[in-house]
Coordinates of C-alpha atoms and ligand atoms in Angstrom, one line a residue:
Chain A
X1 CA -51.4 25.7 7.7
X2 CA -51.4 24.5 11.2
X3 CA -48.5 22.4 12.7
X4 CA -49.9 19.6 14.7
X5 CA -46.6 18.9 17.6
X6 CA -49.2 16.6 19.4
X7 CA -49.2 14.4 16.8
X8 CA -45.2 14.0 17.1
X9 CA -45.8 14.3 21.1
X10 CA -47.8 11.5 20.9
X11 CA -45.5 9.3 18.9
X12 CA -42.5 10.6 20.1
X13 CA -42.1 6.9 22.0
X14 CA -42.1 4.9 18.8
X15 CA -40.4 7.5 17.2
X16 CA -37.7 6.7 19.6
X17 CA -38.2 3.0 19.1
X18 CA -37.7 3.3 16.1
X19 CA -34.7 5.6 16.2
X20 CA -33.3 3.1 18.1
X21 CA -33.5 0.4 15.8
X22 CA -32.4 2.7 13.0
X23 CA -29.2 3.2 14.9
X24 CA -29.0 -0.4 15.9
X25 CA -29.5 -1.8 11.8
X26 CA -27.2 1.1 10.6
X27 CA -24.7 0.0 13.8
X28 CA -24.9 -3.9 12.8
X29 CA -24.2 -3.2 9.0
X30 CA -21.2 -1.0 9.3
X31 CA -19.4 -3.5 11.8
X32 CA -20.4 -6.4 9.9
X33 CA -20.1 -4.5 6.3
X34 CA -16.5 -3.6 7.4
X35 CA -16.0 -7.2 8.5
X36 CA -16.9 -9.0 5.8
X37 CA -16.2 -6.4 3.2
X38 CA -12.5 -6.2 4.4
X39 CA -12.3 -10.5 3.8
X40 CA -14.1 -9.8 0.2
X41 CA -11.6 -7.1 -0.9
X42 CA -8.9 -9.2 -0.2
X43 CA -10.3 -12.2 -2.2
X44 CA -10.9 -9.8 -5.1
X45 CA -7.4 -8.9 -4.8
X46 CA -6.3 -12.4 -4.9
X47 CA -3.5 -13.8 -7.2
X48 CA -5.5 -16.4 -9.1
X49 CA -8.3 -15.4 -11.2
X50 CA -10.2 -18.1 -10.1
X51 CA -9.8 -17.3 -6.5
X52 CA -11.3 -13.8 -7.4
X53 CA -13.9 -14.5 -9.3
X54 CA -16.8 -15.6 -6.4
X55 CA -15.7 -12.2 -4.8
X56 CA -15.9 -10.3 -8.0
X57 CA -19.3 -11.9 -8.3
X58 CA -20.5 -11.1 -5.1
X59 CA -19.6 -7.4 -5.4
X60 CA -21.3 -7.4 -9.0
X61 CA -24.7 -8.4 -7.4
X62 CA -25.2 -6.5 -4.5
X63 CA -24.0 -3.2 -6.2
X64 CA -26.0 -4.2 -9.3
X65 CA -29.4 -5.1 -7.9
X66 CA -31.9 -3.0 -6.0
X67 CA -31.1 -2.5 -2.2
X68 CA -35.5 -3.2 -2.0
X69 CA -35.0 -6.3 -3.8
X70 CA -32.1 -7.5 -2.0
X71 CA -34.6 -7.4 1.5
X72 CA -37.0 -9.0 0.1
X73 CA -34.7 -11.9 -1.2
X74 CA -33.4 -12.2 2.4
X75 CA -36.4 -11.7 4.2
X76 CA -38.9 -13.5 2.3
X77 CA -36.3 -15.8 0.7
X78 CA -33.1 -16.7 3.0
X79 CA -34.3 -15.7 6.1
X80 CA -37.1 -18.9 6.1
X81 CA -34.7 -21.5 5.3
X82 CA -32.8 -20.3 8.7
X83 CA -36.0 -19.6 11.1
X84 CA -39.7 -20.6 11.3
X85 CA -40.8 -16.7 12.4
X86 CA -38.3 -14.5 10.4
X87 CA -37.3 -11.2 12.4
X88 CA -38.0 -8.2 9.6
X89 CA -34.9 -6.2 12.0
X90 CA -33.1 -9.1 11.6
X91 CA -33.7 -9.4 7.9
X92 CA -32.9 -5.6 7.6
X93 CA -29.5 -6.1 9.8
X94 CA -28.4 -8.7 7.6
X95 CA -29.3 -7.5 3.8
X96 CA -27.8 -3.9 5.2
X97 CA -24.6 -5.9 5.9
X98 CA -24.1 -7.8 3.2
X99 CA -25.0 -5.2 0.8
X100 CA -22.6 -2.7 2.7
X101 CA -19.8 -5.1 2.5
X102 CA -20.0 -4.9 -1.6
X103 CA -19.1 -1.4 -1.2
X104 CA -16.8 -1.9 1.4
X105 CA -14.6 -4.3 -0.5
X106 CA -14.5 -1.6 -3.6
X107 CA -13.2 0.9 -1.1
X108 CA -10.8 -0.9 0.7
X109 CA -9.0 -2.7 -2.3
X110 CA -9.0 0.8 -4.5
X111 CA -7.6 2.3 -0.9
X112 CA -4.9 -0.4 -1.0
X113 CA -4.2 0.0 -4.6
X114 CA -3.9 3.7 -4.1
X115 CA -0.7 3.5 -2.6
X116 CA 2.4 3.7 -4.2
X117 CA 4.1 0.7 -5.7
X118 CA 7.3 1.6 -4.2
X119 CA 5.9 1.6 -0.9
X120 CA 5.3 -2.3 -0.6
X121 CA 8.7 -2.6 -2.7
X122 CA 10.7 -0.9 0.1
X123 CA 9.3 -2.2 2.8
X124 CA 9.8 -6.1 1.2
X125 CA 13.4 -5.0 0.4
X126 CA 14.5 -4.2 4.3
X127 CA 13.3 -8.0 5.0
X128 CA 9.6 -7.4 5.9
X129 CA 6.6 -10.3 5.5
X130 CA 4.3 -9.4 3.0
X131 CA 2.0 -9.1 6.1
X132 CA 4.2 -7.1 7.9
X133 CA 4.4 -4.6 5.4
X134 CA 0.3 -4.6 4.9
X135 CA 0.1 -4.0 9.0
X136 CA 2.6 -1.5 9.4
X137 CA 3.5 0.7 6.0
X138 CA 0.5 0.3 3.6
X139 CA -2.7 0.1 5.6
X140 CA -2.0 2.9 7.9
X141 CA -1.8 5.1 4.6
X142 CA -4.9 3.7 3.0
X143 CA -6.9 3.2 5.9
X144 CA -6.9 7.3 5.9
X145 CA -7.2 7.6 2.8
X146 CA -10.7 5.4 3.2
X147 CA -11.9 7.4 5.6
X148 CA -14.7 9.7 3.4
X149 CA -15.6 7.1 1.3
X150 CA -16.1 4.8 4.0
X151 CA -18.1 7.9 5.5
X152 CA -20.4 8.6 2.2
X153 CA -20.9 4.5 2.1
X154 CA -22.0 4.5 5.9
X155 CA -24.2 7.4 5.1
X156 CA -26.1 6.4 2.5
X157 CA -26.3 3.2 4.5
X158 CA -28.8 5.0 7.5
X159 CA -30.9 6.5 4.6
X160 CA -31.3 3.1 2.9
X161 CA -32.0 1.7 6.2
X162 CA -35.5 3.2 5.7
X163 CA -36.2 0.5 3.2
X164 CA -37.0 -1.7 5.9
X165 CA -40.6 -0.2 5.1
X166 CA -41.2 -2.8 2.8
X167 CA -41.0 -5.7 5.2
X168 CA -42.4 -3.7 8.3
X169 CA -39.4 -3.3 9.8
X170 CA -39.8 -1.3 13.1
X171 CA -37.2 1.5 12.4
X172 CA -38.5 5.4 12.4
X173 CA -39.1 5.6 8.5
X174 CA -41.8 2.4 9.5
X175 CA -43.2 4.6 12.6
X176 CA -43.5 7.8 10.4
X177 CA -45.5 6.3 7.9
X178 CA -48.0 4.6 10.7
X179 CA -48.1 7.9 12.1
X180 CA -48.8 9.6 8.7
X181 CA -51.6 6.6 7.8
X182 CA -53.3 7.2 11.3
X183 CA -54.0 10.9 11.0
X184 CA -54.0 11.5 7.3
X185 CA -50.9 14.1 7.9
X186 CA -48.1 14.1 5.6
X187 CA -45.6 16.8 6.9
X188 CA -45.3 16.6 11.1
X189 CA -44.6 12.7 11.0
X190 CA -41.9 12.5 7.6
X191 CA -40.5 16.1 8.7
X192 CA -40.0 14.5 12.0
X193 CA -38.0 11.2 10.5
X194 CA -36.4 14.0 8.2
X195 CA -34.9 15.6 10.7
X196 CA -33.6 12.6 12.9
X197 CA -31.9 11.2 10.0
X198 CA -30.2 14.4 8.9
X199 CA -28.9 14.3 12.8
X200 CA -27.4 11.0 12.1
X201 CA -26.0 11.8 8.8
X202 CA -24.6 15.0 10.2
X203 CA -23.2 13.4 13.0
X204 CA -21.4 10.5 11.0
X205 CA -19.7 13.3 9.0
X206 CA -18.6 15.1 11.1
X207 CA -17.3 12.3 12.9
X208 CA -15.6 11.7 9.8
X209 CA -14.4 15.0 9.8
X210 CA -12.9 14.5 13.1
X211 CA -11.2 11.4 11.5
X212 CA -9.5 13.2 8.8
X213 CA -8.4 15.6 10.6
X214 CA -7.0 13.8 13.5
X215 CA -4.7 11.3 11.4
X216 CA -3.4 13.7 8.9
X217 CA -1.5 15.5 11.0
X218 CA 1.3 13.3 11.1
Chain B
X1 CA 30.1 -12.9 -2.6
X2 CA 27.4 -12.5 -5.3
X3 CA 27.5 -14.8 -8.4
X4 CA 25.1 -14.8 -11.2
X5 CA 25.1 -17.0 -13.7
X6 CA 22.7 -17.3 -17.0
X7 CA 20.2 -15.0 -15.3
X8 CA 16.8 -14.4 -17.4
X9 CA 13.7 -12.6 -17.5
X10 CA 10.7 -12.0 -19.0
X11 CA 7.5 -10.0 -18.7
X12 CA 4.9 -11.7 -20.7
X13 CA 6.5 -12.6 -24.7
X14 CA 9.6 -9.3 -23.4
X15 CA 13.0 -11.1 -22.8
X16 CA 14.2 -8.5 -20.6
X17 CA 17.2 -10.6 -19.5
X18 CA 19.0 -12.3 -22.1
X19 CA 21.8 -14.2 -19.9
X20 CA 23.2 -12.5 -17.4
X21 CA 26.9 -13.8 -16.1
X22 CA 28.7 -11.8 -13.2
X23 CA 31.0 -12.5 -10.2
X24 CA 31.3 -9.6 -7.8
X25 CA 33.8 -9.9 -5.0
X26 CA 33.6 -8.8 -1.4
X27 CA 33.5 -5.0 -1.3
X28 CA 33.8 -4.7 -4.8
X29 CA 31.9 -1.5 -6.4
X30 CA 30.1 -2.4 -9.4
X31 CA 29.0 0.3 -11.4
X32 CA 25.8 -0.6 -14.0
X33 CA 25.7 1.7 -17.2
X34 CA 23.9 1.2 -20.1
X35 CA 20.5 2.7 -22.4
X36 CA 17.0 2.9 -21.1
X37 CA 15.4 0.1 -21.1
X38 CA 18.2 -2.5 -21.6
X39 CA 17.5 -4.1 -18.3
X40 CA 19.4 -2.3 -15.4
X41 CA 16.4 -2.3 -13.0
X42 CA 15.4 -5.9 -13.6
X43 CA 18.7 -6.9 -13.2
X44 CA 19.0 -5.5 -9.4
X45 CA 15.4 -5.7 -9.0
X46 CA 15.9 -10.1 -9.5
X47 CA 19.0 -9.9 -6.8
X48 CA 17.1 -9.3 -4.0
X49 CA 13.7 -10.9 -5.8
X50 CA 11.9 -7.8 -6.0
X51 CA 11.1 -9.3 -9.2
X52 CA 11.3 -13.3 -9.6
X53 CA 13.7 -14.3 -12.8
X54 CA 12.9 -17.2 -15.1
X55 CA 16.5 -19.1 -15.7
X56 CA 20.1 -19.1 -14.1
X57 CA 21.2 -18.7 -10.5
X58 CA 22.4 -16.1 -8.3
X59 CA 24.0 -16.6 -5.1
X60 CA 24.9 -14.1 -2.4
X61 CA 26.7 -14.9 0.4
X62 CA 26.3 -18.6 -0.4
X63 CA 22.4 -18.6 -0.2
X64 CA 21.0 -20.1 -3.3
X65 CA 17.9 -17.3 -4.0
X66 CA 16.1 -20.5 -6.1
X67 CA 16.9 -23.5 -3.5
X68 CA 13.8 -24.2 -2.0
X69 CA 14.9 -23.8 1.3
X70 CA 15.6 -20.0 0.8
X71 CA 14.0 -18.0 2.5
X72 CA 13.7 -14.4 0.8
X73 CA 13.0 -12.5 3.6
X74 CA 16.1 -13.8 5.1
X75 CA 17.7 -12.8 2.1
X76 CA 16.5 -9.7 1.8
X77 CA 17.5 -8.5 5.0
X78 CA 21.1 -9.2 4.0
X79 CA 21.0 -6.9 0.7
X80 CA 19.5 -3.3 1.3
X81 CA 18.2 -2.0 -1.5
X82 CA 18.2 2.2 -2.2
X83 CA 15.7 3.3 -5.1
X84 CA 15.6 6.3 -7.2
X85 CA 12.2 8.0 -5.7
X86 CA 13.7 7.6 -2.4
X87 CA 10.5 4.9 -0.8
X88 CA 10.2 6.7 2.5
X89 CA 7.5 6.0 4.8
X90 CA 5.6 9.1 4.6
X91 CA 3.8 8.6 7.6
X92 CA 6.4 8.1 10.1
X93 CA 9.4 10.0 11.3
X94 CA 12.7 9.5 10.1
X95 CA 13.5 8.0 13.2
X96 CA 10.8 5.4 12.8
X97 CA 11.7 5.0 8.6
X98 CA 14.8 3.9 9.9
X99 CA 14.0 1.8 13.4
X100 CA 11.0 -0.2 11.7
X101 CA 12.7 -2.7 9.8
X102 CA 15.7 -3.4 12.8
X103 CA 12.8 -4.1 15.5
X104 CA 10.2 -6.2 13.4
X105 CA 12.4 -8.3 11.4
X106 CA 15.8 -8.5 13.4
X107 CA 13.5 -8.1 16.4
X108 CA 16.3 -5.8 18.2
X109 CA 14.7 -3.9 21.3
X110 CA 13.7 -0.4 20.5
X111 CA 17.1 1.2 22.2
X112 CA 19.2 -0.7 20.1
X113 CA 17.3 0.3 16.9
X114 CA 17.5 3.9 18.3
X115 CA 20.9 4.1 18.6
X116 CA 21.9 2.6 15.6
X117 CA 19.6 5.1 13.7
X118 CA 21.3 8.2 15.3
X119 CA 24.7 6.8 14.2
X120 CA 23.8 6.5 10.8
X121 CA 21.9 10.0 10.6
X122 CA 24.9 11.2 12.1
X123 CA 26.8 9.5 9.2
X124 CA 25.0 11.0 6.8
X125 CA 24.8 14.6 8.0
X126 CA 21.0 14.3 9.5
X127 CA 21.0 14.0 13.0
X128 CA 18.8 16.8 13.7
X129 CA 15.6 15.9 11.3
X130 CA 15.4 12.1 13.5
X131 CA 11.9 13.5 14.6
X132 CA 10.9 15.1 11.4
X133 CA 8.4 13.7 8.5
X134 CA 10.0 12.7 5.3
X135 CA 7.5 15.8 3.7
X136 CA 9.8 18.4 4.8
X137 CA 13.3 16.9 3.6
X138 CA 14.6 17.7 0.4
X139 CA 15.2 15.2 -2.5
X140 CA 19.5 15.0 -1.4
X141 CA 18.2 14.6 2.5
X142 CA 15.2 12.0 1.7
X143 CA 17.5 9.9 -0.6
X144 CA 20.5 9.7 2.8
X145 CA 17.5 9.2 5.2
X146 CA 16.7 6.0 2.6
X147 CA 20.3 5.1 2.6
X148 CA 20.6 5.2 6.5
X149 CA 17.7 2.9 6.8
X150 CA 18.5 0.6 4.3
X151 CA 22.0 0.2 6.3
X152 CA 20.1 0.0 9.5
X153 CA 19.2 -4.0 8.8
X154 CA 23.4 -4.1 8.7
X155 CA 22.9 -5.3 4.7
X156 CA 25.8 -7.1 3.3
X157 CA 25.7 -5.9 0.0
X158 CA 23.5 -2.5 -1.2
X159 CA 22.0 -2.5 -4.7
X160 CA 21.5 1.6 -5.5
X161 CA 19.1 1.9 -8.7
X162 CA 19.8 5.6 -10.0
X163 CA 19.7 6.8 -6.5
X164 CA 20.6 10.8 -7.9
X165 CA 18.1 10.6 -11.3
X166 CA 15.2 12.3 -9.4
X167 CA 17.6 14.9 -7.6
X168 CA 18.1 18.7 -8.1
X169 CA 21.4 18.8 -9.5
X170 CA 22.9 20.7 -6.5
X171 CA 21.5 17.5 -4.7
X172 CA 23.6 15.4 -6.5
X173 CA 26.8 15.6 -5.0
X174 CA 25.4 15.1 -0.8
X175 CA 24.0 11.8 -1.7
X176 CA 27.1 11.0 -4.0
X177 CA 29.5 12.1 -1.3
X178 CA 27.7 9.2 1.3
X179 CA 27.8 6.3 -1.0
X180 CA 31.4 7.0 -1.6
X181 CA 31.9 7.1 1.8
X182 CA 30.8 3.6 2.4
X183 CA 32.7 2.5 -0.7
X184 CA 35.5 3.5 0.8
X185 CA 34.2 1.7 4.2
X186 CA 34.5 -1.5 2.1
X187 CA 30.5 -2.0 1.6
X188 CA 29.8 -4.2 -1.6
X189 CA 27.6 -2.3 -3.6
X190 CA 25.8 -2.5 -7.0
X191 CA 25.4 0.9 -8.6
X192 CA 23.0 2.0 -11.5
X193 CA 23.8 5.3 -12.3
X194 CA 24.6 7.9 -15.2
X195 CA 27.0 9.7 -13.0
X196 CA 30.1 9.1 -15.1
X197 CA 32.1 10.5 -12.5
X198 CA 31.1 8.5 -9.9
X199 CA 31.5 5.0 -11.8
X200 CA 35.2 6.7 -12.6
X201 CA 36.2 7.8 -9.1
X202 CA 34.4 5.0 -6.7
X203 CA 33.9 2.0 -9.2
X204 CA 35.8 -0.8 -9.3
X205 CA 34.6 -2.1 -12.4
X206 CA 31.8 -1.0 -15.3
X207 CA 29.5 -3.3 -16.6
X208 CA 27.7 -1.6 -19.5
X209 CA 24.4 -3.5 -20.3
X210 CA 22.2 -3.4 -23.5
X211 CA 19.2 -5.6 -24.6
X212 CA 19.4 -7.8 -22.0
X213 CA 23.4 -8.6 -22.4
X214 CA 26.5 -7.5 -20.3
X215 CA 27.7 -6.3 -23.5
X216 CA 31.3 -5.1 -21.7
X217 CA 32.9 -4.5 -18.7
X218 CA 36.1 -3.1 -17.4
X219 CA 37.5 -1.2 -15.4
X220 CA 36.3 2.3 -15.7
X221 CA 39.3 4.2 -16.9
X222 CA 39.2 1.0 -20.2
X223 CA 36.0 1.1 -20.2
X224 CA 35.5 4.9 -20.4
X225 CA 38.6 5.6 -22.6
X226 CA 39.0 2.2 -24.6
X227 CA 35.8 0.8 -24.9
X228 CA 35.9 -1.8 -27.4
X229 CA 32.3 -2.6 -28.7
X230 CA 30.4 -0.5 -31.0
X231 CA 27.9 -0.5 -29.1
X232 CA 29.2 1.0 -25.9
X233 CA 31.5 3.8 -27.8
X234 CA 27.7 4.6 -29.6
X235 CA 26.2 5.2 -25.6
X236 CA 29.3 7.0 -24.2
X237 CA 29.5 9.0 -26.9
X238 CA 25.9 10.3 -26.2
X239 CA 26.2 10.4 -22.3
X240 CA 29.6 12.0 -21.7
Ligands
LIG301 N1 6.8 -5.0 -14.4 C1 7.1 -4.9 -15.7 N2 6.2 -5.4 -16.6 C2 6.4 -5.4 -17.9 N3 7.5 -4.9 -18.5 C3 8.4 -4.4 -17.7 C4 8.3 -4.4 -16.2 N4 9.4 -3.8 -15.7 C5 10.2 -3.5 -16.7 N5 9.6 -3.8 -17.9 C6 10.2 -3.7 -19.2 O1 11.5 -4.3 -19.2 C7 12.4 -3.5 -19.9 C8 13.6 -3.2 -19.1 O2 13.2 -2.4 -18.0 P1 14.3 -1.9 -16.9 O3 13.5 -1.1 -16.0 O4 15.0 -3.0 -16.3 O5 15.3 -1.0 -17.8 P2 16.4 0.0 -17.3 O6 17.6 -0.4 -17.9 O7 16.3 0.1 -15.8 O8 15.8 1.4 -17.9 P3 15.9 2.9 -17.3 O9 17.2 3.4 -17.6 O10 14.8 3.6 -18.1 O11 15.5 2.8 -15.9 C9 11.7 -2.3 -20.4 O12 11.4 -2.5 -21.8 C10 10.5 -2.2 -19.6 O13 9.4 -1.6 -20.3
LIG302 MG1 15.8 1.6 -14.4

């Protein structure tokens, strides 16, 4: 079997087009997914049931239901209340954040509830806010222990970013498969997208890695 | 300085606190005996509201903890609280354990904080672990370093729930050695504890507690030698 590099050679710009809006999707839902899933995680952690319970329902939906479907909801669905000509990067952005933030939420409020008890109970007991004590005892400690599950979330997140397929999203996976459809080849154009999302992968945990590392030391 | 009257408490359909009644002077060392279960904790836990009671009153100092105008923190920084799995910050030094609570709630400047926390590591024999992570103490130097920064807010009265129970027995004695030290300093303090010789030596007065009651109190040498309910001869009889 012959390898065709001129078929990549020749794509290689929207390959890098589309790497580019890979990283900018994946970029947009982990700062809005950490945004919005921190203020979620908090309202599920909310004294009064009632408080929790849009929060609780949120998370149920967007872990329950289909990333795929989810797009199409906001794409097709949301996104045409809010603009005549609906931007399928856009559309991606936003479903990546908001189902990111589910996930987020989980991992922040089991981070918080991680932590001992007798941590907040100290801290309250020398005089600090309730606040106080979140900023400077309880978050630092959970905030490392979020680190790789934050990580494994924000990983699966690039993958899943290749679902913008389904609304022609411009990201690589949607350049791979134009390539692939043009010259009836299968392995030079999804090897190619293979390999450029296992460099972003590997670079987010190692990254992660880094993290780790870096704040356990104390 | 701290009086309670008709104190109660429940968790869920559990009467924890059946009607508490106690006056405890000005550097007055109160030593709290009594069974598992029978309400100890709670009963420190509600005089600093760790844990918020249902009836009665307490007052410390003249703050009302239930007047609406209370504000617990306030409160809170005027009663340190020492527990028995020690609560240290596990990600900061020693030094900072201690420094935190003196610079964001009394707002000192970091010097002040600093010095104070090297007098009371000095105090209690730690000095030379101010840079080190609670990790590497030992059980006897974790429960001082919690000590010293509960005395760092300058507390008016310390509550001490079973602050040698999670110890190594040749523990015991270091962290029993500093609270008698500030017992004898004239600290109030308000001491759970089965040390039997440390209610004997440094208390001024025994209150033995079961189901939710103060079921007697004394001072330790009636108390321990004449007790005069059946219930507390049945517990001494087990514990000493
Ligand atoms: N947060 C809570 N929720 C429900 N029940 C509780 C809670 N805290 C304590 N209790 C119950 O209240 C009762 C008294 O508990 P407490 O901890 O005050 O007893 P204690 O005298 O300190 O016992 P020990 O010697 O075992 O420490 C126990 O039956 C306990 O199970
Ligand atoms: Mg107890």
């Amino acid at each position: 079997m012959d390898f065709r590099f001129d078929i990549i050679v020749e794509y290689a710009p929207y390959f890098f087009q589309g790497l580019l809006a890979t990283i900018g999707v994946s970029v947009v839902g982990i700062i809005f997914g950490l945004i919005l899933g921190l203020f979620i995680g908090l309202g599920k952690m909310a004294k009064h049931p009632l408080v929790r319970l849009p929060f609780s329902w949120y998370i149920n939906f967007f872990r329950g239901t289909p990333l795929v479907v989810q797009i199409l909801l906001v794409h097709f669905g949301a996104m045409p209340l809010l603009f005549a000509q609906p931007n399928a990067i856009v559309s991606l952005a936003v479903s990546l954040s908001l189902n990111s933030a589910a996930y987020v939420a989980e991992i922040f409020r089991a981070g918080i509830q991680s932590i001992d008890k007798g941590q907040m109970e100290a801290a309250r007991s020398l005089g600090m806010t309730h606040a106080q004590a979140m900023r400077y005892i309880i978050l630092p400690q959970a905030l490392k222990r979020m680190i790789p599950p934050f990580a494994n979330e924000f990983i699966v997140l690039i993958k899943d970013s290749s679902l913008g397929m389904v609304i022609a999203a411009p990201e690589i996976m949607y350049w791979g498969k134009a390539a692939a459809g043009e010259y009836y080849r299968v392995w030079e154009p999804y090897l190619t997208v293979a390999f450029v999302y296992l460099v972003l992968t590997l670079s987010l945990s190692k990254l992660s890695h880094y993290l780790e590392r870096k704040y356990s030391t104390s | 300085m701290i009086d309670v009257r008709q104190l109660k408490k429940s968790f869920g359909s559990l009467q924890v606190l059946k009607g508490i009644d106690v006056h405890i002077r000005e550097g007055e060392v109160v030593v709290v005996i009594g069974p598992s279960g029978s309400g100890k904790s709670t009963f420190l836990r509600c005089l600093n509201l760790l844990e918020d009671f249902d009836e009665g009153e307490v007052i410390i100092d003249g703050i009302n903890l239930k007047a609406k105008d209370t504000n617990l923190n306030k409160v809170r920084e005027e009663v340190g609280m020492v527990f028995q799995r020690f609560n240290l910050f596990p990600h900061m030094t020693v030094l900072d354990n201690i420094t935190l609570a003196p610079m964001k709630v009394r707002k000192w400047p970091r010097e002040k904080a600093e010095a104070k926390a090297m007098e009371l590591l000095t105090k209690v024999g730690l000095q030379d672990k101010a840079h080190v992570y609670p990790d590497s103490l030992s059980g006897g130097q974790a429960q001082r370093v919690a000590i010293a920064r509960a005395l760092a807010m300058e507390p008016k009265v310390m509550l001490f729930d079973e602050p040698t129970s999670a110890l190594d027995p040749e523990m015991v004695g270091e962290v029993l050695s500093v609270m008698k030290q500030l017992a004898n300093e004239g600290m109030t303090m308000i001491v759970v504890t089965h040390e039997m010789g440390f209610a004997r030596e440094v208390g001024d007065r025994v209150l033995f507690m079961d189901g939710g009651y103060i079921v007697e109190e004394g001072k330790p040498e009636d108390l321990f030698d004449r007790p005069q309910h059946e219930r507390t001869k049945a517990f001494l009889s087990k514990v000493l």
